Coordinates of N, CA, C and O and ligand atoms in Angstrom, one line a residue:
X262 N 0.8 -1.2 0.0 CA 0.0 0.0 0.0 C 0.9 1.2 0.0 O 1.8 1.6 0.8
X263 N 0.4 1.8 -1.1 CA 1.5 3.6 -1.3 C 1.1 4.7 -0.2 O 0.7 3.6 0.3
X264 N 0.9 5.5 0.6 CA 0.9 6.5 1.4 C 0.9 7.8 1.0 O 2.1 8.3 1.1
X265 N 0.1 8.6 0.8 CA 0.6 9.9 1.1 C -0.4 10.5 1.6 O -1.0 9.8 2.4
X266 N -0.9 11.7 1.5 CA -1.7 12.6 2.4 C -3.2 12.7 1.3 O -4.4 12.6 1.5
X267 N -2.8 12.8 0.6 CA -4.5 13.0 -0.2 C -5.0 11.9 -1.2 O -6.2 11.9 -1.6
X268 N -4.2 11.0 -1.6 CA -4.2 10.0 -2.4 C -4.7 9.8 -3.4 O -4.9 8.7 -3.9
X269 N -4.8 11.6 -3.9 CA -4.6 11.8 -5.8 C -3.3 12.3 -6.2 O -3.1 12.4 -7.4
X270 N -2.3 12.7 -5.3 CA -1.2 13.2 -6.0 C 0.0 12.0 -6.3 O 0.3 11.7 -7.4
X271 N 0.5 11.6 -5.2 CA 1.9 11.2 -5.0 C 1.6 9.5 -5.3 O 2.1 8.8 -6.2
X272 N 0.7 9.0 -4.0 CA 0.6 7.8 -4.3 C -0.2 6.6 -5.0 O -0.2 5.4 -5.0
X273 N -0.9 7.7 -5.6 CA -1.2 6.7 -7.4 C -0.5 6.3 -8.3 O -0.6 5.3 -9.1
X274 N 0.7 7.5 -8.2 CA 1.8 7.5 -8.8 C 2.6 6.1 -8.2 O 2.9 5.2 -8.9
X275 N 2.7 6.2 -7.2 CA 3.5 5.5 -6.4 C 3.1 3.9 -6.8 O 4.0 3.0 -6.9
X276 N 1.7 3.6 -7.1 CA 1.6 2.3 -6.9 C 1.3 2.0 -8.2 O 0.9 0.9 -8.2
X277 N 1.3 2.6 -9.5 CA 1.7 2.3 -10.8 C 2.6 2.3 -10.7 O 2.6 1.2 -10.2
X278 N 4.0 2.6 -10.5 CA 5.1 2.6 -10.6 C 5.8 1.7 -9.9 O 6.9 1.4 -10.4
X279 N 5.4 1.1 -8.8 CA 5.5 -0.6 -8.0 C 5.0 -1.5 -8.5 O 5.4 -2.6 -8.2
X280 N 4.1 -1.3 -9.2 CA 3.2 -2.4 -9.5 C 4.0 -2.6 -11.6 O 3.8 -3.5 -12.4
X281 N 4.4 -2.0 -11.6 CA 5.5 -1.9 -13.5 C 6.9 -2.5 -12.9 O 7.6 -3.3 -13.6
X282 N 7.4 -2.0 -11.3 CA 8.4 -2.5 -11.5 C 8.8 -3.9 -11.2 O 9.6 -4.7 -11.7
X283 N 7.6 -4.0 -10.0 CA 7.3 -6.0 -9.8 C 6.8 -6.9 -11.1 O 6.8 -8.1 -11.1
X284 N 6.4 -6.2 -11.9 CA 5.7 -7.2 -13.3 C 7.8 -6.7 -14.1 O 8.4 -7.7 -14.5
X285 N 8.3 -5.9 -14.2 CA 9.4 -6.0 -15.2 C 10.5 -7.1 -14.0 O 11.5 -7.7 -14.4
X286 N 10.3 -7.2 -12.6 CA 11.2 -8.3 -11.7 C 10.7 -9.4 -11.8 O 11.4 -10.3 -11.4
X287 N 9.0 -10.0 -12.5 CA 8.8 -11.5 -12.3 C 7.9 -11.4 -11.0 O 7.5 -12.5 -10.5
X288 N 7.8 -10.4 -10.5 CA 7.0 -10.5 -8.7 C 5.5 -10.0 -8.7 O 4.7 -10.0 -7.8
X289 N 5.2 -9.8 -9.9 CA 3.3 -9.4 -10.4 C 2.9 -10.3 -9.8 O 2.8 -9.8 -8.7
X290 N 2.4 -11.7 -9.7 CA 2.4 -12.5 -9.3 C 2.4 -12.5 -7.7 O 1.5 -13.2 -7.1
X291 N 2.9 -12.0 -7.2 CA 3.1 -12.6 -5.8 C 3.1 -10.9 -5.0 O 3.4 -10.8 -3.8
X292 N 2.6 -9.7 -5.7 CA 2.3 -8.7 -4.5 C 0.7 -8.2 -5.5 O 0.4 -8.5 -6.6
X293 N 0.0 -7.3 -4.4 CA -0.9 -6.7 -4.8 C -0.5 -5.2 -4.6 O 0.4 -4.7 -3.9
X294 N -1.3 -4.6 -5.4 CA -0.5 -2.9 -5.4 C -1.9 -2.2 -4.8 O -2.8 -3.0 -4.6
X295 N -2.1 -1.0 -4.5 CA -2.8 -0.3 -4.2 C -2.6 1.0 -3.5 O -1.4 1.2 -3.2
X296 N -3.6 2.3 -3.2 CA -2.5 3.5 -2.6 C -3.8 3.9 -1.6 O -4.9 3.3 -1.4
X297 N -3.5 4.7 -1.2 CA -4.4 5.4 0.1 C -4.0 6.8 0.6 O -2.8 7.1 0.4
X298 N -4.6 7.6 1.0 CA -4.3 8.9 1.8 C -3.8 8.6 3.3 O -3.8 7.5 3.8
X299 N -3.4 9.7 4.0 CA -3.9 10.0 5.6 C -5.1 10.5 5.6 O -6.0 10.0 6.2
X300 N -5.2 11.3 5.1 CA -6.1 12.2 4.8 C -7.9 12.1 4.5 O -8.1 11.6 3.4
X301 N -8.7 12.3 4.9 CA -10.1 12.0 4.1 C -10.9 13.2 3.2 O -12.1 13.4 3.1
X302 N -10.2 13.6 2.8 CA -10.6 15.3 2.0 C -11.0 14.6 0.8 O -12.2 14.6 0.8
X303 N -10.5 14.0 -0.2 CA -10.9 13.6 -1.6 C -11.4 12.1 -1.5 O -11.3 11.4 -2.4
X304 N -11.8 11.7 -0.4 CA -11.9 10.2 -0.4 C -13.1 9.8 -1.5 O -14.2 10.3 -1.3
X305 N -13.1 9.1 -2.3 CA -14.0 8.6 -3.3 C -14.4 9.6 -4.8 O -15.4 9.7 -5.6
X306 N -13.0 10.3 -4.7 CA -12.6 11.6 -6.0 C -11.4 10.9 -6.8 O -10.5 10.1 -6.5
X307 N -11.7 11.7 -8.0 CA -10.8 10.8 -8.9 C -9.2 11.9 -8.1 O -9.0 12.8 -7.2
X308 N -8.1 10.9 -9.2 CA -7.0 11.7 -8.9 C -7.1 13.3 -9.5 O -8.0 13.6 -10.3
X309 N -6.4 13.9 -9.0 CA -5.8 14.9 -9.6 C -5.5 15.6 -11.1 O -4.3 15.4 -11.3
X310 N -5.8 15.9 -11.7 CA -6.1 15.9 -13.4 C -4.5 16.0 -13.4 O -4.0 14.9 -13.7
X311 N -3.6 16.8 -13.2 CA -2.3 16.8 -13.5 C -1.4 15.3 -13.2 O -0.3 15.0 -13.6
X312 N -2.3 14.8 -12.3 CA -1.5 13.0 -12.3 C -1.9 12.0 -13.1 O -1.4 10.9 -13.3
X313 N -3.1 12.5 -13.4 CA -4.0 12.0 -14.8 C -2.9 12.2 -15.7 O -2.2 11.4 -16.2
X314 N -3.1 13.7 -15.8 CA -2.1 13.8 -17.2 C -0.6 13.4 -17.1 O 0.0 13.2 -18.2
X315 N -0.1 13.3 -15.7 CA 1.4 13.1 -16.2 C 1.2 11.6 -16.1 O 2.3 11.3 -16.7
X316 N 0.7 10.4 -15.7 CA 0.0 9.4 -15.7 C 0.4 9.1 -17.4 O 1.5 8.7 -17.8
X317 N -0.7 9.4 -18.2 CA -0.8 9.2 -19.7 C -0.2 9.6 -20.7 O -0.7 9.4 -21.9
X318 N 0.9 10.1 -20.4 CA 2.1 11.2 -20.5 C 3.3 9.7 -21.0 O 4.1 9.5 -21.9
X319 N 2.7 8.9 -19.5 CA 3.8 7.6 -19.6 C 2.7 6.4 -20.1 O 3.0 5.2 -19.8
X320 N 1.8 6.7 -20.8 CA 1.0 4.9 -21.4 C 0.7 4.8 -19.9 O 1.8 4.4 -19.4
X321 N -0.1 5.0 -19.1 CA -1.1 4.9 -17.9 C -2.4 5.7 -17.5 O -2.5 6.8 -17.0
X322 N -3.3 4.6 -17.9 CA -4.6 5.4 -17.8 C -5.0 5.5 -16.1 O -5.1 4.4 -15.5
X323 N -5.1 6.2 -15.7 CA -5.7 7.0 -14.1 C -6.7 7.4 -14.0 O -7.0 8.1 -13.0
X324 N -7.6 7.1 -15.2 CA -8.8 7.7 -15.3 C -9.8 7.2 -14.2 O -10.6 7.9 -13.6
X325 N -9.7 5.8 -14.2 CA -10.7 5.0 -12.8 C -10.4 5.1 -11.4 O -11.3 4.7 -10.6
X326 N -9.2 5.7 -10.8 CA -8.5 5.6 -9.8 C -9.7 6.5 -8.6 O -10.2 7.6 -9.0
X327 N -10.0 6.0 -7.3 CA -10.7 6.6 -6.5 C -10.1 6.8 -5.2 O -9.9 5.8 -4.5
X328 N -9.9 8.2 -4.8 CA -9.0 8.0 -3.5 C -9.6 7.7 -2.5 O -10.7 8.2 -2.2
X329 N -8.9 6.6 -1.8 CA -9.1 6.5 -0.3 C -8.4 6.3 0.5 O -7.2 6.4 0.3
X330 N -8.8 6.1 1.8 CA -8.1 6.8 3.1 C -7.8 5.5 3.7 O -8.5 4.5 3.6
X331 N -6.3 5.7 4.4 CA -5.9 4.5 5.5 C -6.4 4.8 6.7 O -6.5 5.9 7.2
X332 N -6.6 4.0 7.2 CA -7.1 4.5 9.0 C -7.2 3.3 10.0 O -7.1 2.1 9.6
X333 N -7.3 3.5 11.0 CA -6.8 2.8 12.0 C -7.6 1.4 12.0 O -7.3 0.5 12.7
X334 N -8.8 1.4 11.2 CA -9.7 0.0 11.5 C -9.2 -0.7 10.2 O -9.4 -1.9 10.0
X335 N -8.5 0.1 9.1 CA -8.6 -0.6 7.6 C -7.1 -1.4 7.4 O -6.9 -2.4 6.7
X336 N -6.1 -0.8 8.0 CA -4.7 -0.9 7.6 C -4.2 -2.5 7.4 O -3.5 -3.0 6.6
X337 N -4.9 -3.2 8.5 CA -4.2 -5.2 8.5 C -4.8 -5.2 7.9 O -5.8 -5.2 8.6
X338 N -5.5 -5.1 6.3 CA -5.8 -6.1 5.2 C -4.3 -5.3 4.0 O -4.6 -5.2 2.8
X339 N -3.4 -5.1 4.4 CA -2.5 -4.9 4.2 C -1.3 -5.3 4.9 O -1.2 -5.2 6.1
X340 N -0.1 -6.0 3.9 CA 1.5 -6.8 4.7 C 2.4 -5.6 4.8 O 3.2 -5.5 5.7
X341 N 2.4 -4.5 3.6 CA 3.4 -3.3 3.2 C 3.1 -1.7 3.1 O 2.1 -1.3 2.6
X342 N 3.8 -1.2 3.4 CA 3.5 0.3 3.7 C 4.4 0.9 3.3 O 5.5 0.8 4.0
X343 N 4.3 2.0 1.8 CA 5.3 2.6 1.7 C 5.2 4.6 1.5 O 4.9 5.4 0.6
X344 N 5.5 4.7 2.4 CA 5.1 6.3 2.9 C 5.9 7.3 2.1 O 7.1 7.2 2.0
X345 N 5.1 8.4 1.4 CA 5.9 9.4 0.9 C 6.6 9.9 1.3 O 7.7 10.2 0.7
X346 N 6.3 10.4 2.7 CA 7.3 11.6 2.9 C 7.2 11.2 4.7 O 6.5 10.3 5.1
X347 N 7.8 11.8 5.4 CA 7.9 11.9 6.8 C 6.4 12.0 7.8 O 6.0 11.3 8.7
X348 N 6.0 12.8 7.2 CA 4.6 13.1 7.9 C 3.6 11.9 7.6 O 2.7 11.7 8.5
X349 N 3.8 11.2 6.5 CA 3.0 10.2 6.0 C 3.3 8.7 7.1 O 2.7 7.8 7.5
X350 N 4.8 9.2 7.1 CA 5.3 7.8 8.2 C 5.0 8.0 9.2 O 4.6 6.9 9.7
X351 N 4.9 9.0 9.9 CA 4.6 9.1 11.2 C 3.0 8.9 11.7 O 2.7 8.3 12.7
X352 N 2.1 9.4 10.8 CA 0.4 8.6 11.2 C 0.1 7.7 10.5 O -1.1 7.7 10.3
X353 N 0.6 6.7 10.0 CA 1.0 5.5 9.7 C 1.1 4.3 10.8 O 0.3 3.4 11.1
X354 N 2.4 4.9 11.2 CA 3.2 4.6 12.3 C 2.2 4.9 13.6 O 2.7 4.2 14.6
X355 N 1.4 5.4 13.9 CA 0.8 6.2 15.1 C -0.7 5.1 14.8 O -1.2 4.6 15.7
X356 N -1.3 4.9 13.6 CA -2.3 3.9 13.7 C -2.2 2.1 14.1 O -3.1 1.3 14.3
X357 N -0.5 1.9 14.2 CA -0.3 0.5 15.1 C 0.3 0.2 13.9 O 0.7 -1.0 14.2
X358 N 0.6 0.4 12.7 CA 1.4 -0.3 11.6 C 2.7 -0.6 12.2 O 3.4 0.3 12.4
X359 N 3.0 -1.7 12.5 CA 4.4 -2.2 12.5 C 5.7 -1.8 11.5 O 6.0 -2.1 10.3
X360 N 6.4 -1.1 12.7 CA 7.4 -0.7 12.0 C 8.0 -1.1 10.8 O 8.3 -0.5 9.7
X361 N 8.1 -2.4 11.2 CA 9.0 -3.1 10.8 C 8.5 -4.0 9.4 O 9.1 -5.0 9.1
X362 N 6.9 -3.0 8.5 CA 6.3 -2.9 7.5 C 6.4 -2.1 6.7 O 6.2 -2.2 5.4
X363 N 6.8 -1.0 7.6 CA 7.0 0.4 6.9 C 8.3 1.3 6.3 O 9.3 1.6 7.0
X364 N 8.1 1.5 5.1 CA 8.7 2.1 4.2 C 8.9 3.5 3.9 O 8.0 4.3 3.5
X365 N 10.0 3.6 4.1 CA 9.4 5.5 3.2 C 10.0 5.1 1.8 O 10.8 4.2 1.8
X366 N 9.7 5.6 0.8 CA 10.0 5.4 -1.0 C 10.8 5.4 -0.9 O 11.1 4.2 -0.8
X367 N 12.0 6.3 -0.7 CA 13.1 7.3 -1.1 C 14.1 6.5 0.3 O 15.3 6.8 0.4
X368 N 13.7 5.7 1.0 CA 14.9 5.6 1.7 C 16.3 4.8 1.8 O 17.2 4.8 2.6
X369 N 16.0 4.0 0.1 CA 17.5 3.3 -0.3 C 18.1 4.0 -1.1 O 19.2 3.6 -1.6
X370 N 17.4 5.5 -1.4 CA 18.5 6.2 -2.2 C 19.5 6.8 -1.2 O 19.4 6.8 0.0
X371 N 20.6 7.3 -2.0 CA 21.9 8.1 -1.1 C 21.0 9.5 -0.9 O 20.2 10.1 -1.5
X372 N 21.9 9.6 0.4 CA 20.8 10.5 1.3 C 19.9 10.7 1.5 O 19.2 11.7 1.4
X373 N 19.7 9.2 2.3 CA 18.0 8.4 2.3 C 17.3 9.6 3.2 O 17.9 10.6 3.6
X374 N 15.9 9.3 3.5 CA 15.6 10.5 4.4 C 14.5 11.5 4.0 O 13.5 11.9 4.7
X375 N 14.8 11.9 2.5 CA 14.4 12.5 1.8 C 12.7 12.3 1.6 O 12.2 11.2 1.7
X376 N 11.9 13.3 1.4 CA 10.5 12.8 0.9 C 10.1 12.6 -0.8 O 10.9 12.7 -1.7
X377 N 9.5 12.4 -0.8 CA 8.7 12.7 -2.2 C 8.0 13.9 -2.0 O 7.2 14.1 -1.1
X378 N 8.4 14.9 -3.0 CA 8.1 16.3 -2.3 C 6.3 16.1 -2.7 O 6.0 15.2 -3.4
X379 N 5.4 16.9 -2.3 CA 4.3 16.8 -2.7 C 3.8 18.2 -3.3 O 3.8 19.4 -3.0
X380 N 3.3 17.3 -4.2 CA 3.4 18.0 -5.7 C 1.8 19.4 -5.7 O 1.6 20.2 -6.5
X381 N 1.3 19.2 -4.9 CA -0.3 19.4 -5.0 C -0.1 21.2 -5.5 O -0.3 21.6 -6.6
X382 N 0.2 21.8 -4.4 CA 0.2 23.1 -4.7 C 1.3 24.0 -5.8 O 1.3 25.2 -6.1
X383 N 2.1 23.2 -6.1 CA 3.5 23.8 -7.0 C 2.6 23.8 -8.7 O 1.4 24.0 -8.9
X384 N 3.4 23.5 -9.6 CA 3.3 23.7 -11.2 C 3.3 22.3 -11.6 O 3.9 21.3 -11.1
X385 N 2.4 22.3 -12.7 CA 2.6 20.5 -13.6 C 3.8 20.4 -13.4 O 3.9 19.3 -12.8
X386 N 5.0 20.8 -13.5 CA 6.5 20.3 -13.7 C 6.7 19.3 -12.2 O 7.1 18.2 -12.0
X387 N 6.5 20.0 -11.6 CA 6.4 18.9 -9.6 C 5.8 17.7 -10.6 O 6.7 17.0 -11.1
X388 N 4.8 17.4 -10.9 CA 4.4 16.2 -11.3 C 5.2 15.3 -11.9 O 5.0 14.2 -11.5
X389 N 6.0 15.4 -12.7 CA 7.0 15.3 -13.7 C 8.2 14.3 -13.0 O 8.7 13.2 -13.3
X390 N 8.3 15.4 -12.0 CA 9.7 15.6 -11.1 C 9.3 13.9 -10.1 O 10.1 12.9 -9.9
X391 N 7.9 14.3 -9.7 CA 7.7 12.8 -9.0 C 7.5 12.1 -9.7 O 6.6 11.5 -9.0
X392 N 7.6 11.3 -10.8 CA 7.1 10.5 -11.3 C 8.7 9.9 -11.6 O 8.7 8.7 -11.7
X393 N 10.0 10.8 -11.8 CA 11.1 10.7 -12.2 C 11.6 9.8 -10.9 O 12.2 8.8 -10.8
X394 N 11.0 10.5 -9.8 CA 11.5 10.1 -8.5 C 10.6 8.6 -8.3 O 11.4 7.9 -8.9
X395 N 9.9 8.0 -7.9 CA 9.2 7.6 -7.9 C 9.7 6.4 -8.8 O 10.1 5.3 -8.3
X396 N 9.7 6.5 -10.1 CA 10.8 5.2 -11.1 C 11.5 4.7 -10.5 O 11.5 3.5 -10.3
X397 N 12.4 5.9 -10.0 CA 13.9 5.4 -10.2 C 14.0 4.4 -8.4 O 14.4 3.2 -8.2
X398 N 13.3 5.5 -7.5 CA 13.0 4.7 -6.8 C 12.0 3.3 -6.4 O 12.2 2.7 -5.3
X399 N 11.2 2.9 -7.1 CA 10.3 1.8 -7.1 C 11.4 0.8 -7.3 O 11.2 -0.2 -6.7
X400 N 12.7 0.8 -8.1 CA 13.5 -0.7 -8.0 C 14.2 -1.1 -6.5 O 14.1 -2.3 -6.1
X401 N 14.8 -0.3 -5.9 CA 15.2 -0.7 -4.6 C 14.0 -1.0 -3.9 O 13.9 -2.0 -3.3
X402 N 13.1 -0.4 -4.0 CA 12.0 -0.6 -3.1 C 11.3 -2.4 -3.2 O 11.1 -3.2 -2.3
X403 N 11.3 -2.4 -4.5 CA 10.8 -3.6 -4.9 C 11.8 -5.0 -5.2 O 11.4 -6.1 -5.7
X404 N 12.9 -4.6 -4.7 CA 14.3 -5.4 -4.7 C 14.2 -6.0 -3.3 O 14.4 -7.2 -3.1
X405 N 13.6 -4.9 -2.2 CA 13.5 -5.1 -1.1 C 12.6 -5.8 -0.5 O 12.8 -6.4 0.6
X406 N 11.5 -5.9 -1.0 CA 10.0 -6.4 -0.6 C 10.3 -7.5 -1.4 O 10.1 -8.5 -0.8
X407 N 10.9 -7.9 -2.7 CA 11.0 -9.2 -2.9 C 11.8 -9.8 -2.4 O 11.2 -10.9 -2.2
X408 N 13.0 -9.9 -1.9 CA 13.9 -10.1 -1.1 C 13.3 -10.2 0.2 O 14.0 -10.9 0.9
X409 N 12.2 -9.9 0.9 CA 11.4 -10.1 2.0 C 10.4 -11.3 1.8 O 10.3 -12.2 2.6
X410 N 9.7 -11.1 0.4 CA 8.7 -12.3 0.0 C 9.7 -13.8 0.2 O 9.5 -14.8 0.9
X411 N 10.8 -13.4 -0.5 CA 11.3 -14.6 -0.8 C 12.0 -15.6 1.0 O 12.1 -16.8 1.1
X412 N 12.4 -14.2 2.1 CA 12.6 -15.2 3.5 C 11.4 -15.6 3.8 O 11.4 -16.8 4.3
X413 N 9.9 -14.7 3.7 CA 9.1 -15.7 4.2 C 7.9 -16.4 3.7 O 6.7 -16.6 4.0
X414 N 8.9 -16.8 2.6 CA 7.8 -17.9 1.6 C 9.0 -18.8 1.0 O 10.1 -18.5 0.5
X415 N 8.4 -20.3 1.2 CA 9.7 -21.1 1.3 C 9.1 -21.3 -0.6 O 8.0 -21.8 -0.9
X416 N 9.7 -21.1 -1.2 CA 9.3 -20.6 -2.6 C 10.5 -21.6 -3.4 O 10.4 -21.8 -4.6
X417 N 11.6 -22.2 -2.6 CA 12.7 -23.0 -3.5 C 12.3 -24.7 -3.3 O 12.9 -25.6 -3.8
Ligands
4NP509 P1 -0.9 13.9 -2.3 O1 -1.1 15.5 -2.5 O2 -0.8 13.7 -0.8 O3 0.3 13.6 -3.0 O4 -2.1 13.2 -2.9 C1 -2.0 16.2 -1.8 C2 -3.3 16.2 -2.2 C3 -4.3 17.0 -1.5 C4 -3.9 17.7 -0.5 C5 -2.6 17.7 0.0 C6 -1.7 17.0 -0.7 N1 -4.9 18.5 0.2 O5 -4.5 19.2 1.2 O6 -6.1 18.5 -0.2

């Protein structure tokens, strides 16, 4: 499950772009993708027309996508949690998700730490910018979570 705060900007992005990089590793198969907010402001609103468009920009239609919210009764029908940015981890983290589930995107790049900036109020180009981010990051991420599938699933 992707994370961020409104769950039309960042993390629709986020879970096309996990869900492209586990089908180009062989791991389609063995994860489910999906995204959610903190947030309940857009819950049951499409995305963002600018993540639409930068979406289709890359061969990805976003046109069906409906945001909704993580919250403290919904989260265990989920194994993974990968949080945009700091704030996202922290009421994540504060609804009982186990640490040791949780992800921020960006934290196997050098100078881990970093967020996914959020794009909402800046220019189409932020859009862009995350989607760049977001790529490049989805392969460690999904290096990682399969490298997790594979200790606890006796799979040899
Ligand atoms: P997202 O961006 O968390 O990447 O979906 C935002 C979307 C909406 C708001 C904030 C951030 N908002 O305040 O409504």
């Amino acid at each position: 499950l992707a994370v961020c705060l409104g769950n039309i900007c960042r993390s629709p992005l986020a879970e096309v772009l996990l869900r492209e990089q586990a089908k180009r590793m062989g791991l389609d198969s063995r994860f489910e993708f999906a995204s959610a907010g903190t947030g309940d402001w857009h819950v049951g609103g499409c995305a963002d027309p600018r993540t639409i468009a930068t979406a289709a920009r890359h061969g990805v239609d976003l046109t069906s996508h409906r945001a909704s919210q993580i919250t403290v009764r919904n989260w265990q029908s989920w194994d993974w949690f990968v949080a945009m940015d700091d704030n996202n981890y922290r009421d994540v983290l504060a609804m009982g998700v186990p640490k040791e589930r949780l992800l921020l995107m960006r934290q196997f790049e050098a100078g881990s730490g970093q967020a996914v900036p959020d794009p909402y109020y800046g220019g189409a180009d932020g859009f862009e910018t995350v989607w760049q981010l977001l790529e490049s990051n989805a392969v460690a991420v999904m290096q990682y979570l399969g490298d997790e599938y594979e200790k606890n699933h006796c799979s040899h």
